[in-house]
Amino acid sequence: MTEDLVNVERIDVSTNPAGGCIEIWTLNRPNRLNALNRATHKELIQACDKAESDDSVRVIVITGAQSDPGDERPKPKAFAAGADISEFSGQGSDDVRPFFENNAWEKVWNLTKPTIAMIDGYALGGGTELALSCDIRMASEDSNFGQPEINLGLIPGGGGTQRLTNLVGYGISMEMILTGEMVPATRALEIGLVNSVYPSTKLREEVISLASRIAQKSPYTVKVAKRAIRSSLDLPLTQGILAERSEFVALFDTEDSSIGVEAFLSKKKPKWKGR
Ligand code: COA
């Protein structure tokens, strides 16, 4: 990660199997409101590959760096204000297609580990889409969401028309995408776009607390749970129920299900093996 457009911080948390951590990925272009240029996508994709192959990483948090308030022209707070619009200028479909076919939104979405978007400020366009690629969204009261691509003569291209619609429903997704208007944090909470909203000063503490609680579960079972919930988005209900049953039954052959059941019966804390 030569340019450090994505800073990776590891926070060790008490987990078993021991040695687990939460990784916090901070988009680091605050003077561009963390706009997602191609180089940032590349670093995010690399971070996904590394985290996926590292068993110690239990939960991934994605957030945006804030500009230095002491700067001559301090910038507003941002998670990410979208794709980097300067990279769109003069581009035709053949120029943009290869990038959009291999982008960080899908890579983050396809992570098998749980992900949390920690949003403090603007999350617009590709920024809202990056948050939508995460499993859970936690925001500050100062956050604003939106899909303003319509104002550029475009539509969302990082999964927004699909994942936003899945999350908030057809009518609200239509309204957001067709008007391009921003939705403040309070409204985002009402429509289910975010899971929770906190004062900016409390957000990080709350995110780490939730991530730590998840990190204490069996990492194997957490992945199975994520896979089963995810299948609800792709499968018709009857097939989804069958998929869940097959995942559930298979868990009875894992060490962690025996450990969990025995720990409950003997009133002890489970010591997971992660298998
Ligand atoms: N791509 C590239 N640069 C961006 C950007 C983006 N998506 N969003 C913001 N920036 C840059 C601005 O050009 C500006 O650069 P400058 O300081 O060199 O002039 C800097 O970030 C700060 O943004 P600015 O527009 O000055 O802040 P503001 O407080 O006036 O407005 C926003 C904030 C978020 C409302 C405004 O920046 C905006 O509308 N951004 C674009 C959002 C968008 O359409 N995203 C979808 C892209 S597909």
PDB file of C-alpha atoms and ligand atoms in Angstrom, residues 29-33 35-36 73 75-76 81-86 88 122 124-126 147-149 151-152 154 182, ligand 1:
ATOM      1  CA  ARG A  29      -8.149  11.524   1.012  1.00  0.00           C
ATOM      2  CA  PRO A  30      -9.823  14.020   3.353  1.00  0.00           C
ATOM      3  CA  ASN A  31      -9.079  16.969   1.057  1.00  0.00           C
ATOM      4  CA  ARG A  32     -11.177  15.223  -1.596  1.00  0.00           C
ATOM      5  CA  LEU A  33     -13.779  14.129   0.973  1.00  0.00           C
ATOM      6  CA  ALA A  35     -13.633  10.369  -2.985  1.00  0.00           C
ATOM      7  CA  LEU A  36     -13.019   6.864  -4.252  1.00  0.00           C
ATOM      8  CA  ARG A  73      -9.531  25.616   4.101  1.00  0.00           C
ATOM      9  CA  LYS A  75     -13.051  20.422   4.478  1.00  0.00           C
ATOM     10  CA  PRO A  76     -16.408  19.072   5.677  1.00  0.00           C
ATOM     11  CA  ALA A  81     -18.312  11.772  -1.183  1.00  0.00           C
ATOM     12  CA  GLY A  82     -18.561   9.266  -3.998  1.00  0.00           C
ATOM     13  CA  ALA A  83     -16.502   8.079  -6.897  1.00  0.00           C
ATOM     14  CA  ASP A  84     -13.824  10.573  -7.865  1.00  0.00           C
ATOM     15  CA  ILE A  85     -15.698  12.678 -10.422  1.00  0.00           C
ATOM     16  CA  SER A  86     -12.449  14.044 -11.895  1.00  0.00           C
ATOM     17  CA  PHE A  88     -15.002  10.528 -15.216  1.00  0.00           C
ATOM     18  CA  TYR A 122     -20.972  12.857   3.907  1.00  0.00           C
ATOM     19  CA  LEU A 124     -22.666  10.204  -1.133  1.00  0.00           C
ATOM     20  CA  GLY A 125     -22.844   8.223  -4.349  1.00  0.00           C
ATOM     21  CA  GLY A 126     -20.099   5.591  -4.184  1.00  0.00           C
ATOM     22  CA  GLN A 147     -27.179   8.914  -4.476  1.00  0.00           C
ATOM     23  CA  PRO A 148     -26.611  12.160  -6.409  1.00  0.00           C
ATOM     24  CA  GLU A 149     -25.395  10.510  -9.633  1.00  0.00           C
ATOM     25  CA  ASN A 151     -27.210  15.189 -11.215  1.00  0.00           C
ATOM     26  CA  LEU A 152     -24.231  14.049 -13.324  1.00  0.00           C
ATOM     27  CA  LEU A 154     -25.544   8.993 -14.362  1.00  0.00           C
ATOM     28  CA  MET A 182     -29.508  14.001   0.575  1.00  0.00           C
TER      29      MET A 182
HETATM   30  N1  COA B   1     -14.950  13.583  -6.540  1.00  0.00           N
HETATM   31  C1  COA B   1     -13.883  14.398  -6.626  1.00  0.00           C
HETATM   32  N2  COA B   1     -13.691  15.445  -5.800  1.00  0.00           N
HETATM   33  C2  COA B   1     -14.634  15.677  -4.871  1.00  0.00           C
HETATM   34  C3  COA B   1     -15.767  14.864  -4.738  1.00  0.00           C
HETATM   35  C4  COA B   1     -15.916  13.782  -5.638  1.00  0.00           C
HETATM   36  N3  COA B   1     -16.955  12.928  -5.569  1.00  0.00           N
HETATM   37  N4  COA B   1     -16.529  15.348  -3.727  1.00  0.00           N
HETATM   38  C5  COA B   1     -15.873  16.420  -3.252  1.00  0.00           C
HETATM   39  N5  COA B   1     -14.730  16.625  -3.933  1.00  0.00           N
HETATM   40  C6  COA B   1     -13.726  17.665  -3.714  1.00  0.00           C
HETATM   41  C7  COA B   1     -14.250  19.031  -4.167  1.00  0.00           C
HETATM   42  O1  COA B   1     -14.038  19.186  -5.570  1.00  0.00           O
HETATM   43  C8  COA B   1     -13.399  19.978  -3.353  1.00  0.00           C
HETATM   44  O2  COA B   1     -12.112  20.104  -3.952  1.00  0.00           O
HETATM   45  P1  COA B   1     -11.327  21.534  -3.883  1.00  0.00           P
HETATM   46  O3  COA B   1     -11.109  21.800  -2.421  1.00  0.00           O
HETATM   47  O4  COA B   1     -10.089  21.276  -4.642  1.00  0.00           O
HETATM   48  O5  COA B   1     -12.246  22.539  -4.503  1.00  0.00           O
HETATM   49  C9  COA B   1     -13.218  19.222  -2.034  1.00  0.00           C
HETATM   50  O6  COA B   1     -13.501  17.859  -2.327  1.00  0.00           O
HETATM   51  C10 COA B   1     -14.157  19.690  -0.942  1.00  0.00           C
HETATM   52  O7  COA B   1     -15.481  19.644  -1.430  1.00  0.00           O
HETATM   53  P2  COA B   1     -16.414  20.943  -1.589  1.00  0.00           P
HETATM   54  O8  COA B   1     -17.345  20.673  -2.727  1.00  0.00           O
HETATM   55  O9  COA B   1     -15.581  22.177  -1.661  1.00  0.00           O
HETATM   56  O10 COA B   1     -17.177  20.926  -0.205  1.00  0.00           O
HETATM   57  P3  COA B   1     -18.619  21.539   0.074  1.00  0.00           P
HETATM   58  O11 COA B   1     -18.770  21.567   1.555  1.00  0.00           O
HETATM   59  O12 COA B   1     -18.828  22.800  -0.667  1.00  0.00           O
HETATM   60  O13 COA B   1     -19.649  20.451  -0.557  1.00  0.00           O
HETATM   61  C11 COA B   1     -20.421  18.214  -1.073  1.00  0.00           C
HETATM   62  C12 COA B   1     -19.643  19.121  -0.085  1.00  0.00           C
HETATM   63  C13 COA B   1     -20.274  16.766  -0.584  1.00  0.00           C
HETATM   64  C14 COA B   1     -21.898  18.610  -1.049  1.00  0.00           C
HETATM   65  C15 COA B   1     -19.840  18.375  -2.501  1.00  0.00           C
HETATM   66  O14 COA B   1     -18.433  18.197  -2.429  1.00  0.00           O
HETATM   67  C16 COA B   1     -20.386  17.398  -3.508  1.00  0.00           C
HETATM   68  O15 COA B   1     -21.518  17.549  -3.955  1.00  0.00           O
HETATM   69  N6  COA B   1     -19.565  16.381  -3.904  1.00  0.00           N
HETATM   70  C17 COA B   1     -19.904  15.472  -4.954  1.00  0.00           C
HETATM   71  C18 COA B   1     -20.904  14.417  -4.499  1.00  0.00           C
HETATM   72  C19 COA B   1     -21.310  13.528  -5.654  1.00  0.00           C
HETATM   73  O16 COA B   1     -21.931  13.941  -6.605  1.00  0.00           O
HETATM   74  N7  COA B   1     -20.939  12.234  -5.529  1.00  0.00           N
HETATM   75  C20 COA B   1     -21.312  11.237  -6.505  1.00  0.00           C
HETATM   76  C21 COA B   1     -20.200  10.967  -7.434  1.00  0.00           C
HETATM   77  S1  COA B   1     -20.654   9.783  -8.659  1.00  0.00           S
END
